[in-house]
Amino acid sequence: MRRRPGMIPLLVIATAQLMLVLDDSIVNIALPSIQQDLGVTAAHLPWVVNAYILAFGALLLLGGRIGDLWGRRRTLQLGIAIFVIASLAGGLGQNVAMLIVARAVQGLGAALTAPNALALITTTFSVRKMRDLALSLYGAMSALGIVVGLLLGGILTDTLDWRWVFFINIPIGLLTLLGSRTLAAADRHQGRVGALGAVLGTGGMVALVYAITRFGEDGFTDSVALLLLGAAVALLVVFTFTQARSSSPLLPLSLFKDRNRSGSYLTMLLVAIGPMGTFYVITLYLQQVLHYSPLRTGIAWLPFAAGLVVGAGTAPKLLLRFAPRFVASVGALLSAAAAFGFSAITVDTNYWLHLAPAMFVLALGFGLSVLALTQAAVYRVDPDKAGIASALLNSAQQIGVALGLAVLAGVAAAVTARPQDVDLGTRDALVAGYSTALTVAAGILIAAAVLALTTLSARPASGESASEPSAAKRTARN
């Protein structure tokens, strides 16, 4: 009789995801200290963050497919080990080049870990209650890590040293690596990665993510970013044609035949743009307009963490009664209402009466929609495709986060610099830009709600899924 997995595998998967997402934000707080200590130029400083985002986002598809073919537990363990070693190298970094390379290697480790952590949930937990609990924790960690990163980054940088934003990953990673032995052993599925598909797919994703980061830094008229975007489109089109003709594709196009799954990927892209872009804009507002310190900024976002806990805890119960389309669309609309509420900020907006409630509602909606979209994307997927299906969802979220930063930062900068605002004070001009960007975020989230309502399933997910094979097929299961 097959033993049911307990709480330790669940906590291992959730902690792995927390560690990866934590790194998205914790380093941002330490950037001024890194710049001063290592003498980093303004041109090179953004790459301390971008190197991680670029490698993570570009290699997710490859990481998911490797997990499907070579075993998810094995691939996850390799990814965590790489991440820990790169974190040690980053903490010991003596110059900016060493630090940027370490961040890129961290991104490689994250790309091997993240899609396989999600795939292990869908293939390890056969009981609906445990699977929903695992997905709730995973979804909560996916966004909670950003808040924890801000808070922990401020504490570590203020009390110890910027190097500890890297060293903190080492004990977390080692404990996760130790606990990963409790995960179900992963059988290897037949197939191969395919060199041509890997080169085209990875190259296209590198060009796309790099283009998005340049748009965020230099605006939407940047010629290099436009060339990169064109190259990304060309590479990904050729990649699609090669995958359609391949007997062992890196990306099985059959995944997109399910409108429910395709809709979840597109909706996740928009959902990630809205809340994460809003998070970025309001963080700037707190520091540049209200003059919050980095530590106080992290503490100020605690209502966001509370909203995530409530949303992640409520979503599984709602999904037992209501279809993913309704839960995802209601979540997106809640986040849209919060973003629209944020757009009314002034130079002296009250935190407790205005900002804190909006933070809670933003996270509540985000938690509901992410859990519903995760269920729609990874339930009823064949076991040998669970890793790549999870990687596509992770890719949509990562690209959405990068787009959110680029689009909303670009809108805010353009409005702040308008000629008609030259008579405004600096704080008023900043607020005008932030307010417009937040209105755009609300519009994107409304579009996400409409997309979810029109593409996702109209029926609640059943207790079983195609990723839960019959007893006769369990030997092929991870």
Short mmCIF file of C-alpha atoms in Angstrom, two decimals:
data_model
loop_
_atom_site.label_atom_id
_atom_site.label_comp_id
_atom_site.label_asym_id
_atom_site.label_seq_id
_atom_site.Cartn_x
_atom_site.Cartn_y
_atom_site.Cartn_z
CA MET A 1 0.00 0.00 0.00
CA ARG A 2 1.36 3.39 -1.00
CA ARG A 3 2.12 5.68 1.94
CA ARG A 4 0.62 9.12 1.80
CA PRO A 5 3.08 12.01 1.93
CA GLY A 6 3.11 13.96 5.19
CA MET A 7 3.72 17.56 6.16
CA ILE A 8 7.51 17.54 5.73
CA PRO A 9 7.45 17.26 1.90
CA LEU A 10 4.85 20.02 1.83
CA LEU A 11 7.02 22.32 3.98
CA VAL A 12 10.11 21.50 1.90
CA ILE A 13 8.38 22.55 -1.33
CA ALA A 14 6.92 25.70 0.25
CA THR A 15 10.28 26.70 1.78
CA ALA A 16 12.09 26.18 -1.53
CA GLN A 17 9.64 28.53 -3.23
CA LEU A 18 9.93 31.08 -0.42
CA MET A 19 13.72 31.10 -0.73
CA LEU A 20 13.58 31.73 -4.49
CA VAL A 21 11.03 34.54 -4.35
CA LEU A 22 12.72 36.06 -1.30
CA ASP A 23 15.75 36.69 -3.47
CA ASP A 24 13.68 38.78 -5.88
CA SER A 25 13.25 41.55 -3.30
CA ILE A 26 15.78 41.11 -0.48
CA VAL A 27 18.70 42.26 -2.64
CA ASN A 28 16.88 45.44 -3.72
CA ILE A 29 17.04 46.80 -0.17
CA ALA A 30 20.81 46.22 -0.03
CA LEU A 31 21.63 47.91 -3.37
CA PRO A 32 22.74 51.28 -1.90
CA SER A 33 25.08 49.51 0.53
CA ILE A 34 26.43 47.25 -2.24
CA GLN A 35 27.07 50.29 -4.45
CA GLN A 36 28.96 52.13 -1.72
CA ASP A 37 31.00 49.16 -0.51
CA LEU A 38 32.06 47.80 -3.91
CA GLY A 39 32.13 51.11 -5.79
CA VAL A 40 29.53 49.95 -8.31
CA THR A 41 28.68 52.40 -11.09
CA ALA A 42 25.07 53.47 -11.68
CA ALA A 43 25.13 51.64 -15.04
CA HIS A 44 26.13 48.31 -13.50
CA LEU A 45 24.05 48.43 -10.31
CA PRO A 46 20.71 47.34 -11.89
CA TRP A 47 22.40 44.16 -13.14
CA VAL A 48 22.78 42.93 -9.57
CA VAL A 49 19.00 42.44 -9.80
CA ASN A 50 18.55 41.93 -13.54
CA ALA A 51 21.10 39.10 -13.85
CA TYR A 52 18.94 36.97 -11.54
CA ILE A 53 15.66 37.87 -13.25
CA LEU A 54 17.13 37.27 -16.71
CA ALA A 55 18.57 33.82 -15.96
CA PHE A 56 15.55 32.75 -13.92
CA GLY A 57 12.96 33.80 -16.48
CA ALA A 58 14.88 32.59 -19.53
CA LEU A 59 15.74 29.10 -18.24
CA LEU A 60 12.41 28.11 -16.65
CA LEU A 61 11.17 26.12 -19.64
CA LEU A 62 14.43 24.21 -19.82
CA GLY A 63 14.34 23.56 -16.08
CA GLY A 64 10.80 22.21 -16.26
CA ARG A 65 11.58 19.89 -19.17
CA ILE A 66 14.76 18.59 -17.53
CA GLY A 67 12.70 17.71 -14.46
CA ASP A 68 10.18 15.80 -16.59
CA LEU A 69 12.95 13.75 -18.24
CA TRP A 70 15.57 13.31 -15.52
CA GLY A 71 13.36 13.24 -12.42
CA ARG A 72 11.86 16.16 -10.52
CA ARG A 73 13.34 15.47 -7.09
CA ARG A 74 16.83 15.07 -8.58
CA THR A 75 16.48 18.27 -10.61
CA LEU A 76 15.09 20.22 -7.65
CA GLN A 77 18.00 19.06 -5.46
CA LEU A 78 20.50 20.11 -8.14
CA GLY A 79 18.83 23.51 -8.43
CA ILE A 80 18.90 24.13 -4.67
CA ALA A 81 22.56 23.07 -4.46
CA ILE A 82 23.49 25.48 -7.28
CA PHE A 83 21.48 28.25 -5.61
CA VAL A 84 23.25 27.75 -2.25
CA ILE A 85 26.74 27.73 -3.81
CA ALA A 86 25.92 30.87 -5.83
CA SER A 87 24.58 32.58 -2.68
CA LEU A 88 27.88 31.86 -0.91
CA ALA A 89 29.80 33.28 -3.88
CA GLY A 90 27.58 36.38 -3.91
CA GLY A 91 28.11 36.99 -0.20
CA LEU A 92 31.88 36.67 -0.64
CA GLY A 93 31.89 38.84 -3.78
CA GLN A 94 34.81 41.27 -3.94
CA ASN A 95 33.74 43.17 -7.06
CA VAL A 96 30.64 43.81 -9.13
CA ALA A 97 31.58 41.29 -11.85
CA MET A 98 31.76 38.44 -9.33
CA LEU A 99 28.47 39.55 -7.81
CA ILE A 100 26.62 39.73 -11.15
CA VAL A 101 27.91 36.28 -12.20
CA ALA A 102 26.81 34.86 -8.83
CA ARG A 103 23.35 36.36 -9.31
CA ALA A 104 23.05 34.80 -12.78
CA VAL A 105 24.02 31.39 -11.37
CA GLN A 106 21.41 31.88 -8.63
CA GLY A 107 18.91 32.38 -11.44
CA LEU A 108 20.00 29.09 -13.01
CA GLY A 109 19.45 27.31 -9.70
CA ALA A 110 16.05 28.95 -9.31
CA ALA A 111 15.00 27.92 -12.83
CA LEU A 112 15.81 24.28 -12.04
CA THR A 113 14.01 24.43 -8.68
CA ALA A 114 10.80 26.45 -9.16
CA PRO A 115 8.93 24.50 -11.88
CA ASN A 116 9.83 21.16 -10.32
CA ALA A 117 8.65 22.26 -6.87
CA LEU A 118 5.22 23.04 -8.33
CA ALA A 119 5.18 19.85 -10.41
CA LEU A 120 6.01 17.80 -7.31
CA ILE A 121 2.89 19.17 -5.64
CA THR A 122 0.60 18.02 -8.42
CA THR A 123 2.18 14.57 -8.70
CA THR A 124 3.03 13.85 -5.04
CA PHE A 125 -0.21 14.75 -3.25
CA SER A 126 -3.01 12.53 -4.52
CA VAL A 127 -5.50 13.50 -1.81
CA ARG A 128 -7.38 16.65 -2.87
CA LYS A 129 -7.24 18.22 0.60
CA MET A 130 -3.46 17.87 0.91
CA ARG A 131 -2.89 18.96 -2.68
CA ASP A 132 -4.97 22.10 -2.17
CA LEU A 133 -3.13 22.83 1.07
CA ALA A 134 0.21 22.44 -0.73
CA LEU A 135 -0.90 24.72 -3.55
CA SER A 136 -2.13 27.28 -0.99
CA LEU A 137 1.25 27.33 0.73
CA TYR A 138 3.05 27.49 -2.60
CA GLY A 139 0.90 30.38 -3.78
CA ALA A 140 1.31 32.24 -0.50
CA MET A 141 5.09 31.82 -0.57
CA SER A 142 5.21 33.05 -4.17
CA ALA A 143 4.16 36.54 -3.09
CA LEU A 144 4.85 36.50 0.66
CA GLY A 145 8.55 36.12 -0.15
CA ILE A 146 8.55 39.62 -1.63
CA VAL A 147 7.27 41.19 1.61
CA VAL A 148 9.57 39.04 3.76
CA GLY A 149 12.44 40.03 1.48
CA LEU A 150 11.80 43.74 2.02
CA LEU A 151 11.54 43.30 5.78
CA LEU A 152 14.46 40.90 6.15
CA GLY A 153 16.62 42.87 3.74
CA GLY A 154 16.16 46.01 5.83
CA ILE A 155 16.94 44.20 9.07
CA LEU A 156 20.03 42.40 7.77
CA THR A 157 21.44 45.44 5.97
CA ASP A 158 20.86 47.78 8.94
CA THR A 159 22.06 45.43 11.70
CA LEU A 160 24.71 43.25 10.05
CA ASP A 161 25.99 43.79 6.51
CA TRP A 162 24.66 43.62 2.94
CA ARG A 163 26.48 40.31 2.45
CA TRP A 164 23.98 38.64 4.79
CA VAL A 165 21.19 39.06 2.23
CA PHE A 166 23.10 36.31 0.37
CA PHE A 167 24.37 34.32 3.35
CA ILE A 168 20.82 33.92 4.72
CA ASN A 169 20.06 31.61 1.78
CA ILE A 170 22.70 29.10 2.86
CA PRO A 171 21.06 27.69 6.03
CA ILE A 172 17.62 27.85 4.41
CA GLY A 173 18.89 26.06 1.30
CA LEU A 174 20.78 23.38 3.23
CA LEU A 175 17.74 22.60 5.40
CA THR A 176 15.56 22.42 2.30
CA LEU A 177 18.09 20.18 0.59
CA LEU A 178 18.13 17.87 3.63
CA GLY A 179 14.34 17.76 3.76
CA SER A 180 14.08 17.08 0.02
CA ARG A 181 15.03 13.45 0.73
CA THR A 182 11.45 13.00 1.98
CA LEU A 183 10.03 13.89 -1.44
CA ALA A 184 8.76 11.11 -3.65
CA ALA A 185 11.53 9.55 -5.74
CA ALA A 186 11.13 10.66 -9.33
CA ASP A 187 11.15 8.16 -12.16
CA ARG A 188 12.67 9.29 -15.43
CA HIS A 189 10.34 9.70 -18.40
CA GLN A 190 11.33 8.82 -21.92
CA GLY A 191 12.42 11.58 -24.28
CA ARG A 192 15.21 14.07 -24.76
CA VAL A 193 15.63 17.80 -24.29
CA GLY A 194 16.63 18.50 -27.92
CA ALA A 195 19.58 20.80 -28.52
CA LEU A 196 17.92 22.92 -31.24
CA GLY A 197 14.76 23.49 -29.22
CA ALA A 198 16.78 24.32 -26.09
CA VAL A 199 18.91 26.87 -27.96
CA LEU A 200 15.97 28.54 -29.73
CA GLY A 201 13.68 28.53 -26.70
CA THR A 202 16.29 29.74 -24.24
CA GLY A 203 17.63 32.32 -26.69
CA GLY A 204 14.13 33.65 -27.33
CA MET A 205 13.38 33.90 -23.62
CA VAL A 206 16.72 35.61 -22.89
CA ALA A 207 16.02 38.20 -25.60
CA LEU A 208 12.44 38.74 -24.38
CA VAL A 209 13.29 39.16 -20.68
CA TYR A 210 16.32 41.34 -21.50
CA ALA A 211 14.16 43.54 -23.74
CA ILE A 212 11.63 43.97 -20.94
CA THR A 213 14.31 44.92 -18.41
CA ARG A 214 15.74 47.51 -20.83
CA PHE A 215 12.28 48.96 -21.43
CA GLY A 216 11.97 49.37 -17.67
CA GLU A 217 15.34 51.13 -17.44
CA ASP A 218 15.41 53.24 -20.62
CA GLY A 219 11.80 53.58 -21.77
CA PHE A 220 9.82 52.09 -24.63
CA THR A 221 11.75 53.93 -27.35
CA ASP A 222 15.06 52.24 -26.51
CA SER A 223 16.44 50.98 -29.83
CA VAL A 224 18.39 48.07 -28.33
CA ALA A 225 15.28 46.86 -26.49
CA LEU A 226 13.24 47.06 -29.70
CA LEU A 227 15.87 45.02 -31.57
CA LEU A 228 15.90 42.47 -28.76
CA LEU A 229 12.11 42.26 -28.86
CA GLY A 230 12.23 41.61 -32.62
CA ALA A 231 14.88 38.93 -32.11
CA ALA A 232 12.79 37.34 -29.35
CA VAL A 233 9.71 37.17 -31.59
CA ALA A 234 11.72 35.65 -34.47
CA LEU A 235 13.42 33.06 -32.25
CA LEU A 236 10.20 32.05 -30.51
CA VAL A 237 8.32 31.72 -33.83
CA VAL A 238 11.02 29.42 -35.21
CA PHE A 239 11.03 27.59 -31.86
CA THR A 240 7.27 26.99 -32.16
CA PHE A 241 7.61 25.54 -35.67
CA THR A 242 10.43 23.22 -34.60
CA GLN A 243 8.41 22.03 -31.58
CA ALA A 244 5.40 21.25 -33.77
CA ARG A 245 7.56 18.93 -35.91
CA SER A 246 9.63 17.39 -33.10
CA SER A 247 8.96 13.86 -31.84
CA SER A 248 10.31 14.87 -28.40
CA PRO A 249 9.61 18.60 -28.03
CA LEU A 250 10.99 20.77 -25.26
CA LEU A 251 7.54 22.41 -25.17
CA PRO A 252 4.67 20.05 -26.10
CA LEU A 253 2.24 22.28 -28.00
CA SER A 254 -0.59 19.95 -26.98
CA LEU A 255 -0.58 21.78 -23.64
CA PHE A 256 -2.13 24.79 -25.38
CA LYS A 257 -5.00 22.83 -26.91
CA ASP A 258 -6.77 23.04 -23.56
CA ARG A 259 -8.40 26.50 -23.54
CA ASN A 260 -8.60 26.36 -19.77
CA ARG A 261 -4.82 25.94 -19.45
CA SER A 262 -3.95 28.50 -22.13
CA GLY A 263 -6.32 30.97 -20.50
CA SER A 264 -4.65 30.43 -17.13
CA TYR A 265 -1.22 31.27 -18.58
CA LEU A 266 -2.44 34.49 -20.23
CA THR A 267 -4.42 35.54 -17.17
CA MET A 268 -1.44 34.88 -14.91
CA LEU A 269 0.64 37.19 -17.10
CA LEU A 270 -1.84 40.04 -16.55
CA VAL A 271 -2.43 39.26 -12.87
CA ALA A 272 1.32 39.40 -12.22
CA ILE A 273 1.62 42.74 -14.04
CA GLY A 274 -1.01 44.43 -11.86
CA PRO A 275 -0.25 43.57 -8.22
CA MET A 276 3.52 43.30 -8.60
CA GLY A 277 3.69 46.55 -10.55
CA THR A 278 1.50 48.17 -7.90
CA PHE A 279 3.78 46.78 -5.20
CA TYR A 280 6.76 48.41 -6.92
CA VAL A 281 5.08 51.80 -7.37
CA ILE A 282 3.75 52.01 -3.82
CA THR A 283 7.17 51.00 -2.43
CA LEU A 284 8.68 53.94 -4.32
CA TYR A 285 5.88 56.19 -3.06
CA LEU A 286 6.52 55.18 0.57
CA GLN A 287 10.24 55.94 0.30
CA GLN A 288 10.36 58.91 -2.06
CA VAL A 289 7.19 60.78 -1.08
CA LEU A 290 6.43 59.73 2.51
CA HIS A 291 10.17 59.30 3.26
CA TYR A 292 9.91 55.87 4.89
CA SER A 293 13.18 54.07 5.67
CA PRO A 294 13.77 50.67 4.00
CA LEU A 295 12.95 48.85 7.24
CA ARG A 296 9.79 50.87 7.84
CA THR A 297 8.78 50.24 4.23
CA GLY A 298 9.06 46.50 4.78
CA ILE A 299 7.00 46.72 7.98
CA ALA A 300 4.40 48.87 6.20
CA TRP A 301 3.70 46.00 3.78
CA LEU A 302 2.65 43.58 6.53
CA PRO A 303 -1.08 44.04 5.67
CA PHE A 304 -0.15 42.66 2.24
CA ALA A 305 1.24 39.55 3.94
CA ALA A 306 -1.96 39.19 5.97
CA GLY A 307 -4.05 39.46 2.81
CA LEU A 308 -2.01 36.71 1.16
CA VAL A 309 -2.55 34.39 4.11
CA VAL A 310 -6.30 34.98 4.02
CA GLY A 311 -6.49 34.67 0.23
CA ALA A 312 -4.40 31.50 0.09
CA GLY A 313 -6.41 29.96 2.92
CA THR A 314 -9.79 30.87 1.44
CA ALA A 315 -9.16 29.95 -2.20
CA PRO A 316 -9.15 26.12 -1.80
CA LYS A 317 -12.52 26.22 -0.01
CA LEU A 318 -13.99 28.45 -2.71
CA LEU A 319 -12.57 26.25 -5.47
CA LEU A 320 -14.43 23.24 -4.06
CA ARG A 321 -17.71 25.09 -4.64
CA PHE A 322 -17.02 27.50 -7.49
CA ALA A 323 -15.27 27.22 -10.83
CA PRO A 324 -11.73 28.60 -11.23
CA ARG A 325 -13.06 31.26 -13.63
CA PHE A 326 -15.19 32.84 -10.91
CA VAL A 327 -12.54 32.69 -8.18
CA ALA A 328 -9.82 34.06 -10.48
CA SER A 329 -12.01 36.85 -11.86
CA VAL A 330 -13.24 37.92 -8.41
CA GLY A 331 -9.64 37.93 -7.17
CA ALA A 332 -8.50 40.06 -10.12
CA LEU A 333 -11.37 42.50 -9.55
CA LEU A 334 -10.48 42.83 -5.85
CA SER A 335 -6.90 43.63 -6.80
CA ALA A 336 -8.16 46.09 -9.43
CA ALA A 337 -10.27 47.85 -6.79
CA ALA A 338 -7.22 48.10 -4.53
CA ALA A 339 -5.04 49.49 -7.34
CA PHE A 340 -7.73 52.02 -8.18
CA GLY A 341 -7.90 52.99 -4.50
CA PHE A 342 -4.14 53.45 -4.47
CA SER A 343 -4.42 55.80 -7.45
CA ALA A 344 -6.02 58.42 -5.13
CA ILE A 345 -2.76 58.89 -3.18
CA THR A 346 -1.58 62.39 -2.30
CA VAL A 347 1.59 63.77 -0.75
CA ASP A 348 0.18 63.12 2.74
CA THR A 349 -2.09 60.07 2.36
CA ASN A 350 -2.97 58.42 5.68
CA TYR A 351 -1.37 54.99 6.02
CA TRP A 352 -3.93 53.33 8.30
CA LEU A 353 -7.06 54.69 6.65
CA HIS A 354 -5.99 54.41 3.02
CA LEU A 355 -2.80 52.47 2.30
CA ALA A 356 -3.06 49.54 4.75
CA PRO A 357 -6.61 48.50 3.73
CA ALA A 358 -5.71 48.72 0.03
CA MET A 359 -2.60 46.59 0.64
CA PHE A 360 -4.73 43.91 2.32
CA VAL A 361 -7.32 43.86 -0.49
CA LEU A 362 -4.61 43.84 -3.19
CA ALA A 363 -3.03 40.74 -1.64
CA LEU A 364 -6.36 39.07 -0.93
CA GLY A 365 -7.31 39.31 -4.60
CA PHE A 366 -3.85 38.22 -5.72
CA GLY A 367 -3.95 35.15 -3.47
CA LEU A 368 -7.39 34.11 -4.73
CA SER A 369 -6.53 34.55 -8.40
CA VAL A 370 -3.08 32.89 -8.25
CA LEU A 371 -4.46 29.78 -6.54
CA ALA A 372 -7.32 29.49 -9.03
CA LEU A 373 -4.97 29.95 -11.99
CA THR A 374 -2.46 27.44 -10.60
CA GLN A 375 -5.22 24.86 -10.27
CA ALA A 376 -6.43 25.53 -13.81
CA ALA A 377 -2.89 25.26 -15.22
CA VAL A 378 -1.54 22.14 -13.51
CA TYR A 379 -4.56 19.97 -12.72
CA ARG A 380 -5.44 17.27 -15.29
CA VAL A 381 -2.04 17.38 -16.96
CA ASP A 382 -0.20 14.19 -17.96
CA PRO A 383 2.53 13.22 -15.45
CA ASP A 384 5.31 13.44 -18.05
CA LYS A 385 4.31 17.02 -18.85
CA ALA A 386 3.71 18.32 -15.30
CA GLY A 387 7.14 19.96 -15.11
CA ILE A 388 6.84 21.91 -18.36
CA ALA A 389 3.23 22.89 -17.56
CA SER A 390 4.43 24.26 -14.22
CA ALA A 391 7.36 26.01 -15.93
CA LEU A 392 4.99 27.78 -18.33
CA LEU A 393 2.96 29.10 -15.40
CA ASN A 394 6.14 30.25 -13.64
CA SER A 395 7.33 31.88 -16.87
CA ALA A 396 4.05 33.74 -17.28
CA GLN A 397 4.35 35.03 -13.73
CA GLN A 398 8.03 36.03 -14.06
CA ILE A 399 7.46 37.80 -17.38
CA GLY A 400 4.38 39.47 -15.90
CA VAL A 401 6.41 40.76 -12.95
CA ALA A 402 9.09 42.12 -15.28
CA LEU A 403 6.45 43.69 -17.56
CA GLY A 404 4.67 45.19 -14.55
CA LEU A 405 7.86 46.89 -13.41
CA ALA A 406 8.66 48.11 -16.93
CA VAL A 407 5.17 49.33 -17.87
CA LEU A 408 4.22 51.00 -14.60
CA ALA A 409 7.66 52.48 -13.99
CA GLY A 410 7.64 53.81 -17.57
CA VAL A 411 4.18 55.35 -17.21
CA ALA A 412 5.09 56.92 -13.87
CA ALA A 413 8.34 58.37 -15.24
CA ALA A 414 6.66 59.76 -18.38
CA VAL A 415 3.88 61.50 -16.43
CA THR A 416 6.26 62.85 -13.79
CA ALA A 417 8.41 64.43 -16.51
CA ARG A 418 5.55 66.06 -18.46
CA PRO A 419 6.31 69.67 -19.47
CA GLN A 420 3.00 70.91 -18.02
CA ASP A 421 4.08 69.66 -14.58
CA VAL A 422 7.27 71.71 -14.34
CA ASP A 423 5.62 74.09 -11.86
CA LEU A 424 4.72 71.24 -9.50
CA GLY A 425 6.97 70.37 -6.58
CA THR A 426 9.01 67.19 -6.83
CA ARG A 427 6.69 65.26 -4.51
CA ASP A 428 3.55 66.40 -6.36
CA ALA A 429 5.05 65.44 -9.72
CA LEU A 430 6.01 62.02 -8.38
CA VAL A 431 2.50 61.48 -7.01
CA ALA A 432 0.99 62.45 -10.37
CA GLY A 433 3.14 59.81 -12.09
CA TYR A 434 2.45 57.13 -9.51
CA SER A 435 -1.29 57.80 -9.57
CA THR A 436 -1.46 57.41 -13.35
CA ALA A 437 0.58 54.20 -13.23
CA LEU A 438 -1.74 52.76 -10.58
CA THR A 439 -4.78 53.56 -12.72
CA VAL A 440 -3.14 51.64 -15.57
CA ALA A 441 -2.57 48.72 -13.17
CA ALA A 442 -6.28 48.73 -12.28
CA GLY A 443 -7.17 48.58 -15.97
CA ILE A 444 -4.82 45.63 -16.57
CA LEU A 445 -6.39 43.75 -13.67
CA ILE A 446 -9.90 44.37 -15.01
CA ALA A 447 -8.72 42.90 -18.33
CA ALA A 448 -7.37 39.89 -16.39
CA ALA A 449 -10.78 39.38 -14.78
CA VAL A 450 -12.51 39.44 -18.18
CA LEU A 451 -9.96 37.01 -19.64
CA ALA A 452 -10.40 34.59 -16.74
CA LEU A 453 -14.18 34.75 -17.03
CA THR A 454 -14.13 33.97 -20.75
CA THR A 455 -11.40 31.30 -20.94
CA LEU A 456 -11.31 29.27 -17.72
CA SER A 457 -13.48 26.30 -16.83
CA ALA A 458 -17.06 26.94 -15.71
CA ARG A 459 -17.04 23.88 -13.42
CA PRO A 460 -15.20 23.26 -10.13
CA ALA A 461 -12.24 20.88 -10.43
CA SER A 462 -13.00 17.30 -9.44
CA GLY A 463 -11.16 15.50 -6.70
CA GLU A 464 -9.01 13.65 -9.20
CA SER A 465 -6.95 14.92 -12.08
CA ALA A 466 -5.13 13.51 -15.03
CA SER A 467 -1.91 14.03 -13.14
CA GLU A 468 -3.18 11.40 -10.69
CA PRO A 469 -2.99 8.18 -12.70
CA SER A 470 -4.61 4.92 -11.91
CA ALA A 471 -2.88 2.24 -9.84
CA ALA A 472 -1.73 0.57 -13.03
CA LYS A 473 0.20 3.70 -14.03
CA ARG A 474 1.59 4.78 -10.66
CA THR A 475 5.06 3.48 -11.43
CA ALA A 476 5.42 6.32 -13.93
CA ARG A 477 4.40 8.86 -11.36
CA ASN A 478 6.73 11.26 -9.51
#
